[in-house]
Coordinates of C-alpha atoms and ligand atoms in Angstrom, one line a residue:
M40 CA 2.5 -12.6 -4.7
C41 CA -0.5 -12.5 -7.1
G42 CA -4.2 -13.1 -6.5
I43 CA -6.3 -15.3 -8.7
V44 CA -10.0 -15.8 -8.8
G45 CA -12.6 -17.7 -10.9
V46 CA -16.4 -17.8 -10.9
L47 CA -19.1 -20.0 -12.5
T48 CA -22.3 -18.1 -11.8
D49 CA -25.7 -17.3 -13.1
H50 CA -25.0 -13.6 -13.1
E51 CA -22.5 -11.5 -15.1
A52 CA -19.1 -12.6 -13.9
A53 CA -17.2 -9.4 -14.5
P54 CA -18.4 -7.4 -11.5
I55 CA -18.1 -10.4 -9.2
L56 CA -14.5 -11.0 -10.4
V57 CA -13.6 -7.3 -9.9
E58 CA -15.0 -7.4 -6.3
A59 CA -13.1 -10.5 -5.5
L60 CA -9.9 -9.1 -6.9
K61 CA -10.4 -6.0 -4.7
R62 CA -10.0 -8.4 -1.7
L63 CA -6.9 -9.9 -3.3
E64 CA -5.2 -6.6 -4.2
Y65 CA -3.1 -6.8 -1.1
R66 CA -1.3 -9.7 -2.8
G67 CA -0.1 -7.5 -5.7
Y68 CA -1.3 -4.6 -7.7
D69 CA 1.0 -4.0 -10.7
S70 CA -1.8 -4.9 -13.2
A71 CA -5.1 -6.7 -13.3
G72 CA -7.2 -8.5 -15.8
I73 CA -10.2 -10.8 -16.3
A74 CA -11.4 -13.2 -19.0
T75 CA -14.9 -14.6 -19.6
V76 CA -16.6 -17.1 -21.8
H77 CA -19.7 -15.7 -23.5
N78 CA -21.7 -17.5 -26.2
G79 CA -18.8 -20.0 -26.2
M80 CA -16.2 -17.4 -27.0
L81 CA -13.3 -16.4 -24.7
D82 CA -12.5 -12.7 -24.3
R83 CA -10.5 -10.7 -21.8
R84 CA -9.8 -7.2 -20.5
R85 CA -6.5 -6.2 -18.9
A86 CA -5.1 -2.9 -17.4
V87 CA -1.8 -1.8 -15.9
G88 CA -1.7 -0.5 -12.3
K89 CA -4.3 -0.7 -9.6
L90 CA -7.5 -2.6 -10.0
H91 CA -9.6 0.6 -10.5
N92 CA -7.9 1.0 -13.9
L93 CA -9.4 -2.4 -14.9
A94 CA -12.8 -1.4 -13.5
D95 CA -12.7 1.8 -15.5
L96 CA -11.8 -0.1 -18.6
L97 CA -14.8 -2.4 -18.1
V98 CA -17.1 0.6 -18.0
Y99 CA -16.1 1.5 -21.6
E100 CA -15.5 -2.0 -22.8
P101 CA -17.9 -4.3 -20.9
L102 CA -17.1 -8.0 -20.9
P103 CA -20.2 -10.2 -20.8
G104 CA -20.2 -13.8 -19.7
K105 CA -21.2 -15.9 -16.6
A106 CA -18.0 -17.9 -16.4
G107 CA -14.8 -16.0 -15.8
I108 CA -11.3 -15.9 -14.2
G109 CA -9.4 -12.9 -12.9
H110 CA -5.9 -11.9 -11.7
T111 CA -4.1 -9.1 -9.8
R112 CA -0.4 -9.2 -10.4
W113 CA 2.9 -8.7 -8.5
A114 CA 5.4 -8.8 -11.4
T115 CA 7.9 -11.6 -11.3
H116 CA 8.8 -12.2 -15.0
G117 CA 8.2 -9.1 -17.2
G118 CA 7.4 -5.6 -16.2
P119 CA 4.0 -4.3 -15.3
T120 CA 2.5 -3.8 -18.8
V121 CA -0.8 -4.8 -20.4
R122 CA 0.8 -7.4 -22.6
N123 CA 2.3 -9.0 -19.4
A124 CA -0.9 -8.7 -17.5
H125 CA -2.9 -11.9 -16.8
P126 CA -5.0 -13.7 -18.0
H127 CA -2.7 -15.0 -20.7
R128 CA -4.2 -16.5 -23.8
A129 CA -3.1 -19.0 -26.4
G130 CA -5.9 -19.7 -28.9
R131 CA -8.7 -21.6 -27.1
V132 CA -7.4 -21.3 -23.5
V133 CA -6.7 -18.5 -21.0
V134 CA -4.9 -18.9 -17.7
V135 CA -4.2 -17.0 -14.6
H136 CA -1.3 -17.9 -12.4
N137 CA 0.2 -17.2 -8.9
G138 CA 3.8 -18.4 -8.5
I139 CA 6.8 -19.0 -10.7
I140 CA 7.3 -21.7 -13.4
E141 CA 11.0 -22.4 -13.0
N142 CA 11.3 -24.4 -16.2
Y143 CA 9.5 -21.9 -18.4
R144 CA 12.5 -21.2 -20.6
A145 CA 12.9 -24.8 -21.6
L146 CA 9.2 -25.1 -22.2
K147 CA 9.3 -21.9 -24.3
E148 CA 12.1 -23.2 -26.4
A149 CA 10.1 -26.4 -27.1
L150 CA 7.3 -24.1 -28.2
A151 CA 9.5 -22.0 -30.4
D152 CA 7.0 -22.3 -33.3
R153 CA 4.4 -20.4 -31.4
E154 CA 3.8 -16.7 -31.3
F155 CA 4.4 -15.3 -27.8
E156 CA 3.2 -11.8 -26.9
S157 CA 4.6 -11.4 -23.4
D158 CA 7.7 -11.8 -21.3
T159 CA 6.0 -13.9 -18.7
D160 CA 6.5 -17.5 -17.6
T161 CA 2.7 -17.8 -17.4
E162 CA 2.0 -17.4 -21.1
T163 CA 4.0 -20.6 -21.7
I164 CA 1.4 -22.5 -19.7
A165 CA -1.3 -21.3 -22.0
H166 CA 0.6 -22.2 -25.2
L167 CA 1.5 -25.7 -23.8
C168 CA -2.1 -26.3 -23.0
E169 CA -3.1 -25.2 -26.5
T170 CA -0.7 -27.7 -28.0
F171 CA -2.5 -30.5 -26.1
L172 CA -5.8 -29.2 -27.4
D173 CA -4.4 -29.3 -30.9
R174 CA -3.6 -33.0 -30.4
G175 CA -7.3 -33.6 -29.8
M176 CA -7.3 -33.7 -26.0
S177 CA -10.3 -32.4 -24.1
P178 CA -9.9 -29.2 -22.0
R179 CA -9.7 -31.4 -18.9
E180 CA -7.1 -33.7 -20.4
A181 CA -5.1 -30.8 -21.9
A182 CA -5.0 -29.0 -18.6
A183 CA -4.1 -32.2 -16.6
E184 CA -1.3 -33.0 -19.2
T185 CA 0.0 -29.4 -19.0
L186 CA 0.5 -29.7 -15.2
K187 CA 2.8 -32.6 -15.6
H188 CA 5.3 -30.5 -17.5
L189 CA 5.4 -27.6 -15.0
E190 CA 8.2 -27.2 -12.4
G191 CA 8.1 -24.6 -9.7
A192 CA 5.2 -23.1 -7.7
F193 CA 1.8 -22.4 -9.1
A194 CA -1.8 -21.8 -8.3
L195 CA -3.7 -21.8 -11.7
A196 CA -7.1 -21.4 -13.2
F197 CA -7.8 -22.3 -16.8
L198 CA -10.8 -21.2 -18.9
F199 CA -11.6 -22.6 -22.3
D200 CA -13.4 -21.6 -25.5
G201 CA -16.7 -23.3 -25.7
E202 CA -16.7 -24.3 -22.0
E203 CA -19.2 -22.1 -20.1
D204 CA -19.4 -24.5 -17.2
L205 CA -15.8 -25.4 -16.5
I206 CA -12.8 -24.0 -14.7
V207 CA -9.8 -26.2 -14.2
A208 CA -7.9 -25.2 -11.1
A209 CA -4.5 -26.5 -9.8
R210 CA -2.3 -26.0 -6.8
K211 CA 1.4 -26.7 -6.2
G212 CA 3.3 -24.4 -3.9
S213 CA 0.8 -21.6 -3.9
P214 CA -2.5 -21.7 -2.1
L215 CA -5.9 -22.2 -3.8
A216 CA -9.4 -22.5 -2.4
I217 CA -12.6 -23.8 -4.0
G218 CA -15.7 -22.0 -2.9
H219 CA -19.1 -23.7 -2.8
G220 CA -22.2 -21.5 -3.7
E221 CA -25.8 -22.2 -4.4
G222 CA -25.6 -23.5 -8.0
E223 CA -22.4 -21.5 -8.3
M224 CA -18.8 -22.3 -7.7
Y225 CA -15.7 -20.2 -7.2
V226 CA -11.9 -20.4 -7.1
G227 CA -9.7 -18.1 -5.2
S228 CA -6.2 -17.6 -3.8
D229 CA -7.6 -17.5 -0.4
A230 CA -10.9 -17.5 1.5
I231 CA -10.9 -13.7 2.0
A232 CA -11.5 -13.2 -1.7
L233 CA -14.5 -15.5 -1.7
S234 CA -15.9 -14.5 1.7
P235 CA -18.8 -12.3 0.3
L236 CA -19.7 -15.2 -2.0
T237 CA -19.5 -18.2 0.4
D238 CA -18.2 -19.4 3.7
R239 CA -17.9 -23.0 2.5
I240 CA -14.3 -23.6 1.3
T241 CA -12.4 -26.6 0.1
Y242 CA -8.6 -26.1 0.2
L243 CA -6.7 -28.0 -2.5
D244 CA -3.7 -30.0 -1.2
E245 CA -0.2 -29.8 -2.7
G246 CA -0.3 -31.2 -6.3
D247 CA -4.1 -31.3 -6.5
Y248 CA -6.0 -30.2 -9.5
A249 CA -9.7 -29.7 -9.8
F250 CA -12.5 -29.7 -12.5
V251 CA -14.9 -27.1 -11.2
T252 CA -18.5 -26.9 -12.6
R253 CA -21.6 -25.1 -11.3
S254 CA -22.7 -28.5 -9.9
G255 CA -19.6 -29.0 -7.9
V256 CA -15.9 -30.0 -8.0
E257 CA -14.0 -33.1 -8.9
I258 CA -10.6 -33.1 -7.3
R259 CA -7.6 -35.2 -8.5
D260 CA -4.3 -35.7 -6.7
A261 CA -0.9 -35.3 -8.4
D262 CA -1.2 -38.9 -9.7
G263 CA -4.6 -38.2 -11.3
R264 CA -6.5 -40.2 -8.7
Q265 CA -9.9 -38.8 -7.7
V266 CA -9.7 -37.7 -4.0
H267 CA -11.9 -36.1 -1.4
R268 CA -10.9 -32.9 0.4
D269 CA -12.8 -31.5 3.3
T270 CA -15.1 -28.5 3.0
V271 CA -14.7 -26.1 5.9
K272 CA -16.7 -23.2 7.1
I273 CA -14.4 -20.1 7.3
A274 CA -14.5 -17.7 10.2
A275 CA -16.9 -14.8 9.8
Q276 CA -14.1 -12.4 10.6
A277 CA -12.8 -13.0 7.0
A278 CA -15.8 -11.0 5.8
Q279 CA -15.1 -8.0 8.0
V280 CA -12.6 -6.4 5.6
D281 CA -13.1 -2.7 5.7
K282 CA -11.4 0.4 7.2
A283 CA -14.0 1.0 9.9
G284 CA -13.7 4.7 9.3
H285 CA -9.9 4.9 9.3
K286 CA -8.0 6.5 6.5
H287 CA -6.0 3.3 5.8
F288 CA -6.1 -0.3 6.8
M289 CA -2.6 0.1 8.3
V290 CA -3.7 2.7 10.9
K291 CA -6.9 0.7 11.6
E292 CA -4.8 -2.3 12.3
I293 CA -2.4 -0.3 14.5
F294 CA -5.3 0.8 16.6
E295 CA -6.8 -2.7 16.8
Q296 CA -3.6 -3.9 18.6
P297 CA -4.9 -3.5 22.2
T298 CA -8.0 -5.5 21.3
V299 CA -6.4 -8.3 19.3
L300 CA -3.4 -8.6 21.7
A301 CA -5.9 -9.0 24.5
Q302 CA -7.6 -11.8 22.5
C303 CA -4.3 -13.5 21.9
L304 CA -3.2 -13.4 25.5
A305 CA -6.6 -14.6 26.6
H306 CA -6.1 -17.6 24.4
Y307 CA -2.7 -18.4 25.8
T308 CA -3.1 -17.6 29.5
G309 CA -5.4 -18.2 32.4
N310 CA -5.3 -18.0 36.2
G311 CA -2.0 -16.1 36.1
A312 CA -0.2 -18.8 34.0
V313 CA 0.3 -19.8 30.4
E314 CA -2.1 -22.4 29.2
L315 CA -2.0 -24.2 25.8
P316 CA -5.1 -26.3 26.0
D317 CA -4.9 -27.7 22.5
A318 CA -1.1 -28.1 21.9
D319 CA 1.3 -30.6 23.5
L320 CA 4.6 -28.7 23.4
D321 CA 7.4 -30.0 25.6
F322 CA 10.2 -27.5 25.8
A323 CA 11.9 -29.6 28.5
A324 CA 12.5 -32.4 26.0
T325 CA 14.1 -30.1 23.4
D326 CA 17.7 -28.9 23.5
R327 CA 17.5 -26.1 20.9
L328 CA 14.8 -23.9 19.5
I329 CA 15.2 -22.9 15.8
M330 CA 13.0 -20.0 14.7
V331 CA 12.7 -19.2 11.0
A332 CA 10.7 -16.4 9.3
C333 CA 10.9 -13.5 6.9
G334 CA 10.7 -9.7 7.3
T335 CA 8.7 -8.5 10.3
A336 CA 8.0 -12.0 11.4
H337 CA 11.8 -12.6 11.5
Y338 CA 12.2 -9.6 13.7
A339 CA 9.6 -11.0 16.1
C340 CA 11.7 -14.1 16.3
L341 CA 14.8 -12.0 17.1
V342 CA 13.0 -10.4 20.0
A343 CA 11.7 -13.7 21.2
K344 CA 15.3 -15.1 21.2
Y345 CA 16.0 -12.9 24.2
W346 CA 12.9 -14.3 25.9
F347 CA 13.5 -18.0 25.3
E348 CA 17.1 -17.6 26.4
Q349 CA 16.6 -15.3 29.4
I350 CA 13.3 -16.7 30.7
A351 CA 13.7 -20.3 29.7
G352 CA 17.4 -20.9 29.4
L353 CA 16.7 -22.5 26.0
P354 CA 19.4 -22.1 23.4
C355 CA 17.8 -20.4 20.4
D356 CA 18.8 -19.8 16.8
V357 CA 17.0 -17.4 14.5
D358 CA 17.3 -17.6 10.8
I359 CA 16.0 -15.7 7.7
A360 CA 14.0 -18.3 5.9
S361 CA 15.5 -17.5 2.4
E362 CA 18.9 -18.3 3.8
F363 CA 18.1 -21.2 6.1
R364 CA 17.8 -24.2 3.9
Y365 CA 20.5 -23.2 1.5
R366 CA 22.9 -23.2 4.4
E367 CA 21.9 -26.8 5.0
P368 CA 22.1 -26.4 8.8
P369 CA 22.3 -29.5 10.9
V370 CA 19.0 -30.0 12.7
S371 CA 19.1 -32.5 15.5
D372 CA 16.2 -34.8 16.4
R373 CA 16.0 -33.0 19.7
A374 CA 15.6 -29.6 18.2
T375 CA 12.2 -27.8 17.9
A376 CA 11.7 -25.8 14.7
L377 CA 9.3 -22.9 15.0
F378 CA 8.0 -21.1 11.9
V379 CA 6.4 -17.7 12.2
S380 CA 4.3 -16.3 9.4
Q381 CA 1.3 -14.0 9.3
S382 CA 0.0 -15.2 6.0
G383 CA 1.2 -18.8 6.5
E384 CA 1.9 -18.8 2.7
T385 CA 5.4 -17.2 2.5
A386 CA 7.3 -19.5 0.1
D387 CA 10.7 -19.1 1.8
T388 CA 9.3 -20.0 5.2
L389 CA 7.3 -22.9 3.8
A390 CA 10.4 -24.2 2.1
A391 CA 12.4 -23.9 5.3
L392 CA 9.7 -25.8 7.2
R393 CA 9.9 -28.6 4.7
Y394 CA 13.7 -28.8 5.2
T395 CA 13.2 -29.5 8.9
R396 CA 10.1 -31.7 8.6
D397 CA 11.9 -35.1 8.8
K398 CA 14.7 -33.8 11.0
A399 CA 13.5 -31.8 14.0
M400 CA 11.8 -33.3 17.0
A401 CA 8.8 -31.0 16.5
V402 CA 7.8 -28.6 13.7
V403 CA 5.6 -25.8 15.1
S404 CA 4.1 -22.8 13.3
L405 CA 2.7 -19.5 14.5
V406 CA 0.3 -18.2 11.9
N407 CA -2.6 -15.8 11.5
V408 CA -4.3 -17.9 8.9
P409 CA -5.3 -21.3 10.4
Q410 CA -5.9 -23.1 7.1
S411 CA -2.7 -21.8 5.5
S412 CA 0.0 -24.0 3.9
I413 CA 2.5 -23.5 6.7
A414 CA -0.2 -24.4 9.3
R415 CA -1.2 -27.5 7.5
E416 CA 2.3 -28.8 7.1
S417 CA 3.2 -28.3 10.8
D418 CA 3.0 -30.9 13.6
T419 CA 1.5 -28.1 15.7
A420 CA 0.0 -24.9 14.3
L421 CA -0.6 -22.1 16.8
P422 CA -2.9 -19.1 16.0
I423 CA -1.9 -15.5 16.7
L424 CA -5.6 -14.4 16.5
A425 CA -4.8 -11.0 15.0
G426 CA -7.8 -11.0 12.7
V427 CA -7.5 -10.3 9.0
E428 CA -4.5 -8.1 8.3
I429 CA -4.8 -6.2 5.0
G430 CA -2.2 -3.5 5.3
V431 CA 0.9 -4.7 3.5
A432 CA 3.0 -3.4 6.4
S433 CA 2.4 -5.8 9.2
T434 CA 1.5 -4.3 12.5
K435 CA -1.1 -6.1 14.6
A436 CA 0.1 -9.4 13.4
F437 CA 3.6 -8.5 14.6
M438 CA 2.2 -7.5 18.0
N439 CA 0.4 -10.8 18.3
Q440 CA 3.4 -12.8 17.1
L441 CA 5.3 -11.2 20.0
G442 CA 2.4 -11.9 22.4
A443 CA 2.2 -15.5 21.5
L444 CA 6.0 -15.9 21.5
A445 CA 6.2 -14.3 24.9
C446 CA 3.7 -16.9 26.2
L447 CA 5.6 -19.8 24.6
A448 CA 8.8 -18.5 26.3
I449 CA 7.1 -18.4 29.6
L450 CA 5.7 -21.9 29.1
A451 CA 9.2 -23.1 28.1
G452 CA 10.5 -21.4 31.3
R453 CA 8.0 -23.3 33.4
Q454 CA 8.6 -26.7 31.7
R455 CA 12.4 -26.3 32.0
G456 CA 12.1 -25.5 35.7
Q457 CA 13.4 -21.9 35.2
L458 CA 10.3 -20.2 36.6
T459 CA 8.6 -20.2 39.9
P460 CA 4.8 -19.9 39.8
E461 CA 5.2 -16.4 41.3
R462 CA 7.6 -15.2 38.6
E463 CA 5.4 -16.8 36.0
A464 CA 2.4 -14.9 37.4
E465 CA 4.4 -11.7 37.4
L466 CA 5.4 -12.1 33.7
V467 CA 1.9 -13.0 32.7
G468 CA 0.6 -10.0 34.6
T469 CA 3.0 -7.7 32.7
L470 CA 1.8 -9.2 29.5
L471 CA -1.8 -8.7 30.4
S472 CA -1.1 -5.1 31.3
L473 CA 0.2 -4.4 27.8
P474 CA -3.1 -3.7 25.9
A475 CA -3.8 -0.8 28.3
M476 CA -0.3 0.5 27.9
I477 CA -0.5 0.2 24.1
N478 CA -3.6 2.4 24.3
Q479 CA -1.5 5.0 26.2
A480 CA 1.1 4.8 23.5
L481 CA -1.5 5.2 20.8
A482 CA -2.7 8.4 22.5
L483 CA 0.7 9.9 21.5
E484 CA -0.4 9.8 17.8
D485 CA -0.9 13.6 17.5
Q486 CA 2.5 14.3 18.9
I487 CA 4.1 11.8 16.6
R488 CA 2.2 13.2 13.6
H489 CA 3.7 16.6 14.4
Q490 CA 7.2 15.2 15.0
T491 CA 7.4 13.2 11.8
G492 CA 6.9 16.3 9.6
K493 CA 10.7 16.9 10.1
L494 CA 11.5 13.3 9.4
A495 CA 9.7 13.3 6.0
E496 CA 12.5 15.4 4.5
A497 CA 15.3 13.0 5.6
R498 CA 17.2 11.1 3.0
S499 CA 18.2 8.4 5.5
V500 CA 17.3 7.5 9.1
L501 CA 19.1 5.4 11.6
F502 CA 17.3 3.4 14.3
L503 CA 19.3 2.3 17.4
G504 CA 18.5 -0.2 20.1
R505 CA 20.3 -2.6 22.6
G506 CA 19.2 -6.0 23.7
P507 CA 15.7 -6.9 22.6
M508 CA 15.3 -3.3 21.4
Y509 CA 17.8 -4.0 18.7
P510 CA 15.4 -6.2 16.7
M511 CA 12.7 -3.6 17.5
A512 CA 15.0 -1.0 15.8
L513 CA 15.3 -3.4 12.8
E514 CA 11.5 -3.5 12.6
G515 CA 11.2 0.3 13.0
A516 CA 13.6 0.7 10.1
L517 CA 11.7 -1.8 8.0
K518 CA 8.4 -0.1 8.6
L519 CA 9.8 3.3 7.6
K520 CA 11.4 1.9 4.5
E521 CA 8.5 0.0 3.2
I522 CA 5.8 2.6 3.4
S523 CA 7.6 6.0 3.2
Y524 CA 10.4 4.8 0.8
I525 CA 13.0 6.7 3.0
H526 CA 16.2 4.7 3.4
A527 CA 16.5 3.5 7.0
E528 CA 19.0 1.2 8.8
A529 CA 19.1 -0.2 12.3
Y530 CA 22.1 -0.9 14.4
A531 CA 22.7 -2.4 17.8
S532 CA 23.7 0.9 19.6
G533 CA 27.1 -0.5 20.6
E534 CA 27.9 -1.2 17.0
L535 CA 27.6 2.4 15.8
K536 CA 31.2 3.3 16.6
H537 CA 32.5 0.3 14.5
G538 CA 31.8 2.1 11.3
P539 CA 28.2 3.4 10.8
I540 CA 29.0 6.5 12.9
A541 CA 30.7 7.8 9.8
L542 CA 27.2 8.4 8.5
V543 CA 26.4 10.8 11.3
D544 CA 26.0 14.5 10.5
N545 CA 23.5 17.2 11.0
N546 CA 21.2 15.8 8.3
L547 CA 20.9 12.4 9.9
P548 CA 17.9 11.6 12.2
V549 CA 18.9 8.9 14.7
I550 CA 15.9 7.3 16.4
V551 CA 16.9 5.7 19.7
L552 CA 14.5 3.1 21.3
A553 CA 15.7 2.9 24.9
P554 CA 13.5 2.1 27.9
R555 CA 15.2 2.8 31.3
D556 CA 16.7 -0.7 31.6
A557 CA 20.0 -2.2 32.5
L558 CA 21.5 -1.2 29.2
F559 CA 20.1 2.4 29.2
D560 CA 23.3 4.1 30.4
K561 CA 25.4 2.5 27.6
T562 CA 22.8 3.6 25.1
V563 CA 23.0 7.1 26.4
S564 CA 26.7 7.0 25.8
N565 CA 26.1 6.0 22.2
M566 CA 23.5 8.8 21.9
Q567 CA 26.0 11.3 23.1
E568 CA 28.6 10.0 20.5
V569 CA 25.9 10.8 17.9
M570 CA 25.1 14.2 19.3
A571 CA 28.8 15.1 19.5
R572 CA 28.8 14.8 15.7
D573 CA 25.6 16.9 15.2
G574 CA 23.4 13.9 14.7
K575 CA 19.7 14.5 15.3
V576 CA 18.7 12.2 18.1
W577 CA 15.1 11.3 18.7
L578 CA 14.9 9.6 22.0
V579 CA 12.0 7.2 22.6
S580 CA 12.0 6.2 26.3
D581 CA 10.0 6.3 29.5
A582 CA 9.7 9.3 31.8
E583 CA 12.7 8.4 33.8
G584 CA 14.8 7.8 30.7
V585 CA 13.7 11.1 29.1
A586 CA 14.4 13.0 32.3
L587 CA 17.9 11.5 32.5
A588 CA 19.0 11.8 28.9
G589 CA 16.4 14.0 27.0
E590 CA 18.4 17.2 27.5
G591 CA 19.5 18.7 24.1
V592 CA 18.2 15.9 21.9
W593 CA 16.3 16.7 18.7
E594 CA 13.1 15.1 19.7
T595 CA 11.8 13.0 22.6
L596 CA 8.8 10.7 23.0
T597 CA 7.8 9.5 26.4
L598 CA 6.1 6.0 26.7
P599 CA 4.6 4.4 29.8
T600 CA 7.1 2.6 32.1
I601 CA 7.0 -1.1 31.6
D602 CA 9.0 -4.1 32.9
P603 CA 11.9 -4.0 30.3
V604 CA 11.5 -7.7 29.5
F605 CA 8.4 -7.0 27.3
A606 CA 9.2 -3.4 26.4
P607 CA 9.7 -4.3 22.7
M608 CA 6.0 -4.9 22.4
L609 CA 5.2 -1.4 23.7
Y610 CA 7.9 0.3 21.6
A611 CA 6.5 -1.3 18.5
V612 CA 3.7 1.3 18.6
P613 CA 5.8 4.4 18.2
A614 CA 7.9 2.6 15.5
Q615 CA 4.7 1.9 13.6
L616 CA 3.2 5.4 14.0
I617 CA 6.4 7.1 13.1
A618 CA 6.5 5.1 9.8
Y619 CA 2.8 5.7 9.2
H620 CA 2.8 9.5 9.7
T621 CA 6.1 10.0 7.8
A622 CA 4.5 8.2 4.9
L623 CA 1.4 10.4 5.2
H624 CA 3.6 13.4 5.0
K625 CA 5.2 12.0 1.9
G626 CA 1.9 11.0 0.3
T627 CA 3.0 7.5 -0.4
D628 CA 0.4 4.6 -0.8
V629 CA 0.4 3.4 2.8
D630 CA -1.7 0.2 2.4
Q631 CA -0.2 -0.8 -1.0
P632 CA 3.3 0.5 -1.1
R633 CA 5.1 0.3 -4.4
N634 CA 6.8 -2.9 -5.4
L635 CA 5.4 -4.8 -2.5
A636 CA 2.7 -7.4 -1.8
K637 CA 1.3 -8.7 1.4
S638 CA 2.0 -12.4 0.9
V639 CA 5.2 -13.4 -0.8
T640 CA 4.4 -16.7 -2.2
V641 CA 7.4 -16.9 -4.5
E642 CA 11.0 -17.6 -3.5
Ligands
LIG801 C1 6.1 -6.7 7.0 O1 5.7 -5.3 7.2 C2 6.4 -7.0 5.5 N1 5.2 -6.7 4.8 C3 7.0 -8.3 5.3 O2 8.3 -8.2 5.7 C4 6.4 -9.5 5.9 O3 6.6 -9.5 7.3 C5 7.1 -10.8 5.4 O4 6.9 -10.9 4.0 C6 6.7 -12.1 6.1 O5 5.3 -12.3 5.8 P1 4.6 -13.5 6.6 O6 4.5 -13.1 8.0 O7 3.2 -13.6 6.0 O8 5.3 -14.8 6.4

């Protein structure tokens, strides 16, 4: 939810911190701040809103120093104000924090004699550490002692008065990476932030804390024992974070879909069959597949449920991660639990994974960040190979989640004796034809740009779909909501007449995602129920579908004809472009929509 960074360098730290924060802004952008130690003295600069406000402030009020920490915030406790902006300070210590300290109220009560300036949980950490300094502890000891009193999730970086060659870093429930430079060292929420500085990264494990100096890092585990953690070389792709000439990251990533989907399918297929060279999944041995995720990743799982059940005959449950573990569902030792997460750091999904870890037969994850927490805590972590996704609204990651899930469903079908080699080759062939079809759908962008001008004025929009197009309707509604701020809902088409049809009037656009499949005629009936009440139907179908049912509708969009089984992957493209262009018409911040963050690392 927030991004933290720290540098111990031989250059001025402030510009390096700001550059690193730019690469973390996708994690939150309510406020930003940095602190440095210069001539032994701590000082800080903080600003509300986007990072450029902090950069502007630093022009007028420069902050010297070669040791520093920085933070970009997604507000959890306390509104987006300067006094709530990190770094938080208490006397001789400043701290930046990603996460939630669940016992901060009790800690704050015990520190009642201290002067607090903010409404945040994080400030409590600084005051607690200062009390241990007051007792004569060294900065290392004070920070280590502070950690023992914290409950909840945190990634932290401490900086101290008089310490120009020390950052204390800690990780529990939120990711934290240590970067190794030449005579310099870095701390960051993820490797992307540090990629211009180094490709040598050490990821802290749960409960670890670290004393970072320019000569290296000393890592301790939760019990204070010195431990070794591997240093890995991160993929070069993490450094390729730019818009490549596009107006926004989101549209760049929409247009990357043919390429990255092809990469994903090449990884999971070969010779007309699904191949998982480095994973030993046995879907024949499992009696139930449990899929758990949040947001767009959850909708990918809902689509995949149709595939696992129809292609593989495998009973499948799909759960919202934030609901899953609190329901305390029975998980048999013959169940396979599959967690889907682009970031691999979503706190709700990670917590759900931990709930199944000693219960399910296998804990599998599908992630876009191989070294992420969810990947590291799975028995088997499968990549989606979508490349770095910066746009807060997930697009290419969603597409590759579907691509990988489709391959897993086909593998399950083969392993469970539900698929002949010929049918498997047919399904794989359809998947492999998708990148080209997606290119054809992307060619409809100008038409969609024009059509969405009418949508931008809507107060509310309905999305309808049947079968696997129902979760696609859910995803379309989410995309529109999260970047255009227009209220949108999705319904299974057949459900409309059980209440929601009361919403229909001549002000309500109803976007119907309906390839010409076995359910098409029923969907047309639902469309006609909407049109009979002056609803404005926008039919997204293929040529045959538009020819059959496009008469008299408000708008139509004709997609290539595809085997209905994988149609949701193709229909994701218009859903994404409709949301994107509606947002452009409305002038909202497409890559960093209000109130959102890319990686939700708090529950
Ligand atoms: C998607 O457009 C949203 N930004 C959000 O719903 C996202 O899919 C969700 O937070 C899950 O994130 P994850 O895939 O990184 O776990």
